[in-house]
mmCIF file of C-alpha atoms in Angstrom:
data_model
loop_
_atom_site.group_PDB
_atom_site.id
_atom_site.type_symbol
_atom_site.label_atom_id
_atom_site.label_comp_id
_atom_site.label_asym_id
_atom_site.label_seq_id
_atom_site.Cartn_x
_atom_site.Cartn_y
_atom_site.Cartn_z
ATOM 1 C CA UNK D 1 0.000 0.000 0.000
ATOM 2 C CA UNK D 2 1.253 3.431 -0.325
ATOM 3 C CA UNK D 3 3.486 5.326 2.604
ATOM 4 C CA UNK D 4 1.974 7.289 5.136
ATOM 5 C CA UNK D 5 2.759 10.481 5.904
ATOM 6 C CA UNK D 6 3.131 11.030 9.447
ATOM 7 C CA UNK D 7 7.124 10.790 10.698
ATOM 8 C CA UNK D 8 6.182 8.990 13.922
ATOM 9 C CA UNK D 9 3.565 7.043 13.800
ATOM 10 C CA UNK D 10 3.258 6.396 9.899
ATOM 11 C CA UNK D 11 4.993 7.939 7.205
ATOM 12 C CA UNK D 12 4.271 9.379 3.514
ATOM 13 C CA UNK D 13 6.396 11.893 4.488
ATOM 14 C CA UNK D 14 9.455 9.739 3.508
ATOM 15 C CA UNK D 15 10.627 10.675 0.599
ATOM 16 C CA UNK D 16 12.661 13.877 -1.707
ATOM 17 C CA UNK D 17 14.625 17.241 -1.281
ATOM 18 C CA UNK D 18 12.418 19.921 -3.140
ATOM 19 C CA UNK D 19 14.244 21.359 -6.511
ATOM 20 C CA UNK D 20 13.855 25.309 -6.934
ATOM 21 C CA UNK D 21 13.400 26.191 -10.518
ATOM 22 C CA UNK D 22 15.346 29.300 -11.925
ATOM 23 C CA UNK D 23 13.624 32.408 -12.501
ATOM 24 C CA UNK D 24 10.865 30.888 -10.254
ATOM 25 C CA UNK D 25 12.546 30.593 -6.899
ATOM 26 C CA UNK D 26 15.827 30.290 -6.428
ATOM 27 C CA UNK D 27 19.090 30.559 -4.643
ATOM 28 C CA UNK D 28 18.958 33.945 -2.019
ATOM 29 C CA UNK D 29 15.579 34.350 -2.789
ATOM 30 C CA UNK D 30 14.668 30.896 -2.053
ATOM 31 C CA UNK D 31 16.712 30.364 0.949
ATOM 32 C CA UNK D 32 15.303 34.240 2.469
ATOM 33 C CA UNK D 33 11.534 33.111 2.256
ATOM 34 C CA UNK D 34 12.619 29.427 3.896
ATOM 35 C CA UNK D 35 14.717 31.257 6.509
ATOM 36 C CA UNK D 36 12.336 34.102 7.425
ATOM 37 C CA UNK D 37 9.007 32.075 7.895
ATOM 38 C CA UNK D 38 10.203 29.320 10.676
ATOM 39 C CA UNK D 39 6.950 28.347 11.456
ATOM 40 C CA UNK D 40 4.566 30.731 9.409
ATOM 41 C CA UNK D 41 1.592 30.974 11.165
ATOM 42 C CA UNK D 42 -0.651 31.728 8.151
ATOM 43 C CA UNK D 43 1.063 28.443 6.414
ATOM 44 C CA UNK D 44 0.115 26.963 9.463
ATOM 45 C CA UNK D 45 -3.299 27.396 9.639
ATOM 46 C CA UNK D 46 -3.952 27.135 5.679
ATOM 47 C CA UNK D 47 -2.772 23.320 6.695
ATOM 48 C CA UNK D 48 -5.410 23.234 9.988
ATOM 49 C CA UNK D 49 -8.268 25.026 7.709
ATOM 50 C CA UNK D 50 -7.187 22.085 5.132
ATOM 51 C CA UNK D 51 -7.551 19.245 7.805
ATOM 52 C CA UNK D 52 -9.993 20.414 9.533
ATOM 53 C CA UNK D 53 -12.330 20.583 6.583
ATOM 54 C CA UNK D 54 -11.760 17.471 5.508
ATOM 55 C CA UNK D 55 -12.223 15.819 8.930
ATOM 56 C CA UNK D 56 -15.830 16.886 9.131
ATOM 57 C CA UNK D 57 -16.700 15.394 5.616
ATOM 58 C CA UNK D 58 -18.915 12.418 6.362
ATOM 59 C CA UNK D 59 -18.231 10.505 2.948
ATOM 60 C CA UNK D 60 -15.792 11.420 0.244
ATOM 61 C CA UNK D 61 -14.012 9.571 -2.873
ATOM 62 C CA UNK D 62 -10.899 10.895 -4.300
ATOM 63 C CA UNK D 63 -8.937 9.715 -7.532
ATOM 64 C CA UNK D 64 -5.268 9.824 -7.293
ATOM 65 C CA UNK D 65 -1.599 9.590 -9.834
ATOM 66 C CA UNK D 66 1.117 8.489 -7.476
ATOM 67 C CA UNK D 67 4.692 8.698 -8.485
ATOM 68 C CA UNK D 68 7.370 7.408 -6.228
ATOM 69 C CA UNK D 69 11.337 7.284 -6.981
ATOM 70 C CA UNK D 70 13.752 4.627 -6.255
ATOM 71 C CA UNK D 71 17.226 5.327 -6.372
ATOM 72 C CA UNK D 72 19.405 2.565 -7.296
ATOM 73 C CA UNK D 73 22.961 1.713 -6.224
ATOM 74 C CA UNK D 74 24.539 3.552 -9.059
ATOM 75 C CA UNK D 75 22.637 6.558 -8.043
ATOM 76 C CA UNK D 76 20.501 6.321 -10.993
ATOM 77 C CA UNK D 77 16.221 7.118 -10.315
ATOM 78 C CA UNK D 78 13.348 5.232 -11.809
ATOM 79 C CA UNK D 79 9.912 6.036 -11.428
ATOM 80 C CA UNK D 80 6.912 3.982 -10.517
ATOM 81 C CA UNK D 81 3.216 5.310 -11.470
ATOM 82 C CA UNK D 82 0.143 3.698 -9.779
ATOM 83 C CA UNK D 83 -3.714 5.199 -9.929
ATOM 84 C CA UNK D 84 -5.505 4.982 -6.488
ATOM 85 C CA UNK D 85 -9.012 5.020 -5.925
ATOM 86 C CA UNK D 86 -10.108 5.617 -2.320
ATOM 87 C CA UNK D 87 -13.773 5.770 -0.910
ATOM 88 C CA UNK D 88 -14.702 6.134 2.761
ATOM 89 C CA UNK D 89 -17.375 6.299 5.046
ATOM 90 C CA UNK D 90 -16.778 7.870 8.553
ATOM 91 C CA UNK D 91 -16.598 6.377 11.398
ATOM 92 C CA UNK D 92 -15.757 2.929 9.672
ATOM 93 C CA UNK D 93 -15.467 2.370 5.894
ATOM 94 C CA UNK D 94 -12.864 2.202 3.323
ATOM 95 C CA UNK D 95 -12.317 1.265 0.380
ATOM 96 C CA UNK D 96 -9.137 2.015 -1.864
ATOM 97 C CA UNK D 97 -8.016 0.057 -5.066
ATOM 98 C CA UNK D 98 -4.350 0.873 -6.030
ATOM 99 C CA UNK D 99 -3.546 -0.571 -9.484
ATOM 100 C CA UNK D 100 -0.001 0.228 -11.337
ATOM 101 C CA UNK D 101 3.787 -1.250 -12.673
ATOM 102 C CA UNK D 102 4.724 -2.387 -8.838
ATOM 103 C CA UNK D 103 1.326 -3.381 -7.342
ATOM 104 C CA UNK D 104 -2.306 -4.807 -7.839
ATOM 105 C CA UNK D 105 -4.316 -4.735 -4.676
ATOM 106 C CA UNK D 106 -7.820 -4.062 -3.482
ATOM 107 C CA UNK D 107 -8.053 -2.610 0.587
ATOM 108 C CA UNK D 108 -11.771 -3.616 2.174
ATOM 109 C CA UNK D 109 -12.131 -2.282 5.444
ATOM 110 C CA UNK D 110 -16.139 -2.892 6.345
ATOM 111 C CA UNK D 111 -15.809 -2.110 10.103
ATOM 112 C CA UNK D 112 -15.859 -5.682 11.497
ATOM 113 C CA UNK D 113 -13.238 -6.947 8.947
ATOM 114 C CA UNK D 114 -10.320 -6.101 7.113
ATOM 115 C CA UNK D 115 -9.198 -7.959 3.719
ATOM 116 C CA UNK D 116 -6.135 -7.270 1.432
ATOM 117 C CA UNK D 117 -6.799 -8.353 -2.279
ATOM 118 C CA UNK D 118 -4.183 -9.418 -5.278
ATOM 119 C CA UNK D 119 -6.295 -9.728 -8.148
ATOM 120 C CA UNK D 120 -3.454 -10.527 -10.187
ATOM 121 C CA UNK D 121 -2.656 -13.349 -8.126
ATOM 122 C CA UNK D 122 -5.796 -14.664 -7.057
ATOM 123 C CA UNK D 123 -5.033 -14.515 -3.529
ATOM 124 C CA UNK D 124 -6.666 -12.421 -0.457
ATOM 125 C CA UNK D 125 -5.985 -12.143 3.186
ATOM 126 C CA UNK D 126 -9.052 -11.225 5.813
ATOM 127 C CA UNK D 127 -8.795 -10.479 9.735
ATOM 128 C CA UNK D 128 -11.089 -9.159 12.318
ATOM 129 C CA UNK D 129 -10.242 -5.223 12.475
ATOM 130 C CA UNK D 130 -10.909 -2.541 15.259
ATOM 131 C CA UNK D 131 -14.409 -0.799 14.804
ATOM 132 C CA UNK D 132 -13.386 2.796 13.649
ATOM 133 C CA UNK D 133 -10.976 4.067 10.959
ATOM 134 C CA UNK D 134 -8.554 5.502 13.202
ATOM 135 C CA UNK D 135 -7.760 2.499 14.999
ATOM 136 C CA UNK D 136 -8.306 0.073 12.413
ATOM 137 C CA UNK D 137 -5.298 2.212 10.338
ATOM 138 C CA UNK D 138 -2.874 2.222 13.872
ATOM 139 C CA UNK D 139 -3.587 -1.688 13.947
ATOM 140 C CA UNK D 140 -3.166 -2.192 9.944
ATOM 141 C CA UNK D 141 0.516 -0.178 10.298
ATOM 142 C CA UNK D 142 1.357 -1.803 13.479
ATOM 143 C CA UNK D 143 0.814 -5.291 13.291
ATOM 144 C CA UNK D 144 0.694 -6.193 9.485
ATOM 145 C CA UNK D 145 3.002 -3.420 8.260
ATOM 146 C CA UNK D 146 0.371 -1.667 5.935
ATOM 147 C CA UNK D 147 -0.305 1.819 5.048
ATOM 148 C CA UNK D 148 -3.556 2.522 3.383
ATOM 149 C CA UNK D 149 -3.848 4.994 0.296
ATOM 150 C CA UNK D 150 -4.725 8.421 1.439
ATOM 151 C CA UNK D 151 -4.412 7.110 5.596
ATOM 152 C CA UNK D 152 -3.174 10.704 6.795
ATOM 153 C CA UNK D 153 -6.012 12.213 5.408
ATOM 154 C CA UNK D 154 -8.628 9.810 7.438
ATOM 155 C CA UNK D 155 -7.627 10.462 10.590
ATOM 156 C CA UNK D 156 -9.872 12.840 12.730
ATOM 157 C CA UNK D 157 -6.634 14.191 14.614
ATOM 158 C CA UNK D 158 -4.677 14.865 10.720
ATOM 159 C CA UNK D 159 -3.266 18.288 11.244
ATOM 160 C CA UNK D 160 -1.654 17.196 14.232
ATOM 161 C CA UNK D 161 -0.371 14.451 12.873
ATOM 162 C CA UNK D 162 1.305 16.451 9.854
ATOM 163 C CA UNK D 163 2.666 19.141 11.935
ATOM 164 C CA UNK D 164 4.247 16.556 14.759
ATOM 165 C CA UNK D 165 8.020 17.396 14.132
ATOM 166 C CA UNK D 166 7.441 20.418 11.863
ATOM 167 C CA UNK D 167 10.735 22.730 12.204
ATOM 168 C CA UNK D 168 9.136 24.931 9.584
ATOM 169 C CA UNK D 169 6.349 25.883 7.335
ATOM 170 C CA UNK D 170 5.970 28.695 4.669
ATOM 171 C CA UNK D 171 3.807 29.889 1.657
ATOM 172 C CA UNK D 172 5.337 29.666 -1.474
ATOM 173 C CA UNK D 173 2.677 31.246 -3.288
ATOM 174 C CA UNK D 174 -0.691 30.409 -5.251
ATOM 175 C CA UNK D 175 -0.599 27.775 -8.114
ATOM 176 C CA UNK D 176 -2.528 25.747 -10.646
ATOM 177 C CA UNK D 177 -2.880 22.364 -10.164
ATOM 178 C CA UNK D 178 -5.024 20.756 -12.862
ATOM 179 C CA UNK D 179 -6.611 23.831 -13.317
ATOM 180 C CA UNK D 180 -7.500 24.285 -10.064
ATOM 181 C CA UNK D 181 -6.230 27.428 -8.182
ATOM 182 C CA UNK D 182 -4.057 26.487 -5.111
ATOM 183 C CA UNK D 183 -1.973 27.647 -2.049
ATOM 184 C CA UNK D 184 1.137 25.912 -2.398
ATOM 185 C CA UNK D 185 2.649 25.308 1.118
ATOM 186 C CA UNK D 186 5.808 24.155 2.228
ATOM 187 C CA UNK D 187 6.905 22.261 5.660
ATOM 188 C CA UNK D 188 10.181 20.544 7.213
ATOM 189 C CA UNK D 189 10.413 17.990 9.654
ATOM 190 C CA UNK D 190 13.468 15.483 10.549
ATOM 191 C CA UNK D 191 14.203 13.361 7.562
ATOM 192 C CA UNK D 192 11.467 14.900 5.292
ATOM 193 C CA UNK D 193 10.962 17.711 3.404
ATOM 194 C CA UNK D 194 7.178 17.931 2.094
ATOM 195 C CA UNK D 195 4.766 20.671 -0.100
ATOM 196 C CA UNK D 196 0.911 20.673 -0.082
ATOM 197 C CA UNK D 197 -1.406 22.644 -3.052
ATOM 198 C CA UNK D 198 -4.461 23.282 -1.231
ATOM 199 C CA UNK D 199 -7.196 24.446 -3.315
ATOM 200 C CA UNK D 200 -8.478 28.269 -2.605
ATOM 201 C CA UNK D 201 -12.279 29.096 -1.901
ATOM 202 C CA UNK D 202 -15.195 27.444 -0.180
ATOM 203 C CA UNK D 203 -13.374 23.804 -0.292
ATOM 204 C CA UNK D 204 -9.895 24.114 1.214
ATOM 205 C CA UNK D 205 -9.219 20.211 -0.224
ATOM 206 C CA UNK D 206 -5.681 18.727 -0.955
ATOM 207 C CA UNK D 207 -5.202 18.759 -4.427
ATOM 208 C CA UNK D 208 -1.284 17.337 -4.715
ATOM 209 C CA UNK D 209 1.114 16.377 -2.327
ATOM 210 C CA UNK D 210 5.393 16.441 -3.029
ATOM 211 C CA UNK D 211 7.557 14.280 -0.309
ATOM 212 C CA UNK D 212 11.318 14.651 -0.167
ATOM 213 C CA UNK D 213 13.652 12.316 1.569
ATOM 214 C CA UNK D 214 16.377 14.657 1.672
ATOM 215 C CA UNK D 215 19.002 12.080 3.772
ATOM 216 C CA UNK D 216 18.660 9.441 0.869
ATOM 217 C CA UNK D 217 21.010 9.242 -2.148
ATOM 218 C CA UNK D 218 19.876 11.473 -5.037
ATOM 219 C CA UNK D 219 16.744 12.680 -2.710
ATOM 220 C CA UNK D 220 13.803 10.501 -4.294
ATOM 221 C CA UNK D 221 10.690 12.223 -4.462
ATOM 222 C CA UNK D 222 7.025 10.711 -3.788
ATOM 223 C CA UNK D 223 4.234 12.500 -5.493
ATOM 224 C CA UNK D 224 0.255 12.361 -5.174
ATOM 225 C CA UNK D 225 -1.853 14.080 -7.638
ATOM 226 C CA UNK D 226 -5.336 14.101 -6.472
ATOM 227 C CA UNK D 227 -7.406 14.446 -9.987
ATOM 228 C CA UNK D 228 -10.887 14.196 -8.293
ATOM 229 C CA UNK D 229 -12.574 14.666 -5.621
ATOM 230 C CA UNK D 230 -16.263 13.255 -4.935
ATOM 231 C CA UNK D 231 -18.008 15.006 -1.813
ATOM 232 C CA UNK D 232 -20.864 13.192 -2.366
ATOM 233 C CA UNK D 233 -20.672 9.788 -3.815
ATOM 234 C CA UNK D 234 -23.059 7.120 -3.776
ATOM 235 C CA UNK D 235 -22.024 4.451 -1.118
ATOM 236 C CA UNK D 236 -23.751 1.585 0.663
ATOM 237 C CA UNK D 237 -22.186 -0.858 3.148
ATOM 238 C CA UNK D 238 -21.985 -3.064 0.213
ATOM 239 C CA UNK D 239 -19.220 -0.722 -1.574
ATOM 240 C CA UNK D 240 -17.353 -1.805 1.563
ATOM 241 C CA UNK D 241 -17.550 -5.358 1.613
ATOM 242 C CA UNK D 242 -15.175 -7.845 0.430
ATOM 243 C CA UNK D 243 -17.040 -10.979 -1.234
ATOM 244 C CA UNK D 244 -14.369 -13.440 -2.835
ATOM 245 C CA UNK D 245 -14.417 -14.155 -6.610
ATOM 246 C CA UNK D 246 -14.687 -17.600 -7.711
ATOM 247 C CA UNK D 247 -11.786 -19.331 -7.394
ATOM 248 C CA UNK D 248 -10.132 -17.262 -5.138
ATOM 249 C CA UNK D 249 -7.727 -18.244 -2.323
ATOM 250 C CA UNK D 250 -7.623 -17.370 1.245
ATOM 251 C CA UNK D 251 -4.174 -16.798 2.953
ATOM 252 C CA UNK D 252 -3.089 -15.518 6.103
ATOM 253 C CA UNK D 253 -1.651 -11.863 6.566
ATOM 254 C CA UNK D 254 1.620 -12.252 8.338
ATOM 255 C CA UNK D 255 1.593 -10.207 11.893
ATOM 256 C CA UNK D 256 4.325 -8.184 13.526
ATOM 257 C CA UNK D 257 5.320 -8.944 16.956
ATOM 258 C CA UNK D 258 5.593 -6.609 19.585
ATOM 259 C CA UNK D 259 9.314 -5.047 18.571
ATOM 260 C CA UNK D 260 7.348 -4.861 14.701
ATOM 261 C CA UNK D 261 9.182 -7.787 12.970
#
């Protein structure tokens, strides 16, 4: 599943030092508006408007592009595209199908149950799952090692999760982003350097998301570009549950222990 993007407790903000075009923003000019905001308070609470909006939506759907980098031992990048496709239901429904060149999978969270699917394979995995969101993402990170798509985002407590370990936070200005007019933000924590488009107006929604892992060779980059957003789609408790195709295999997820091995 994709990375989170919490530094502590998940993390999609793992990933690639931001690169300042010239003429746009760079050298003194970049380093003076990084320098001068620390924590900028109206950056700040652009990010808690953001959050905070999004936490009271009841139901939503968003369509995603990921890109993510991997940086090979000679230094050189390739890039991996998947589309994501994320539905959920507060307080305990998600669905998210992630399809692309390094994964095929299906996430069913129905409140009772959670089940990872392979289509490709034929294979799925189902468990008994906590009975909200929240916990049932803590328990899917801790003990089987997953991250569902668009996880920050769910949780009710999101801006503090993306401003734990924040050493700074700035606008860089307003932007397009598919046509969409944005304020493009711009944080640091340990490890991670990370930018947020936030569209203007009556819907302060995410609209992409940029992660730098600034410590790693050649700095890969992971980037989401939310194309859609659906603040009122159609869903039942049946868009939430998994039924198993014909033919299909049940296997066990493999849990963590206690030190997350």
């Amino acid at each position: 599943m994709v990375t989170s993007m919490h530094s502590r407790k998940h993390s999609l903000l793992s990933s690639v030092r931001p690169i300042l075009l010239a003429g746009l923003l760079a050298g003194p000019a970049a380093t003076a508006l990084a320098s001068e905001a620390m924590l900028d308070p109206a950056a700040v609470q652009r990010l808690q408007e953001s959050m905070s909006y999004l936490g009271g939506l009841q139901q939503f759907g968003l369509v995603t592009e990921t890109s993510i980098e991997v940086v090979l031992e000679t230094g050189q990048k390739l890039q991996f595209d998947n589309a994501v496709n994320v539905q959920v239901k507060r307080p305990d429904k998600l669905l998210a199908v992630r399809k692309g060149e390094l994964v095929n999978q299906r996430f069913y969270y129905d409140g009772k149950t959670l089940t990872l699917q392979n289509p490709d394979s034929g294979v799925f995995a189902t468990l008994d799952a906590p009975p909200t969101l929240e916990a049932m993402l803590d328990f899917a990170r801790e003990s089987l090692d997953i991250v569902a798509p668009a996880g920050d985002f769910i949780y009710s407590n999101a801006f503090e999760i993306l401003m734990d370990g924040a050493q700074s936070a700035f606008q860089v200005g307003p932007a397009e982003v598919g046509g969409v007019l944005c304020d493009h933000l711009a944080f640091r924590a340990d490890h991670i350097d990370w930018q947020i488009w936030i569209e203007q107006g009556a819907r302060p929604l995410p609209r992409k998301i940029v992660l730098t892992s600034p410590d790693v060779l050649n700095a890969p980059q992971f980037t989401v570009l939310i194309r859609e957003w659906d603040l009122q789609p159609n869903l039942t408790d049946e868009t939430f549950r998994f039924t198993p195709p014909e033919g299909a295999m049940a296997i066990d997820f493999i849990t963590l222990d206690g030190d997350g091995k």
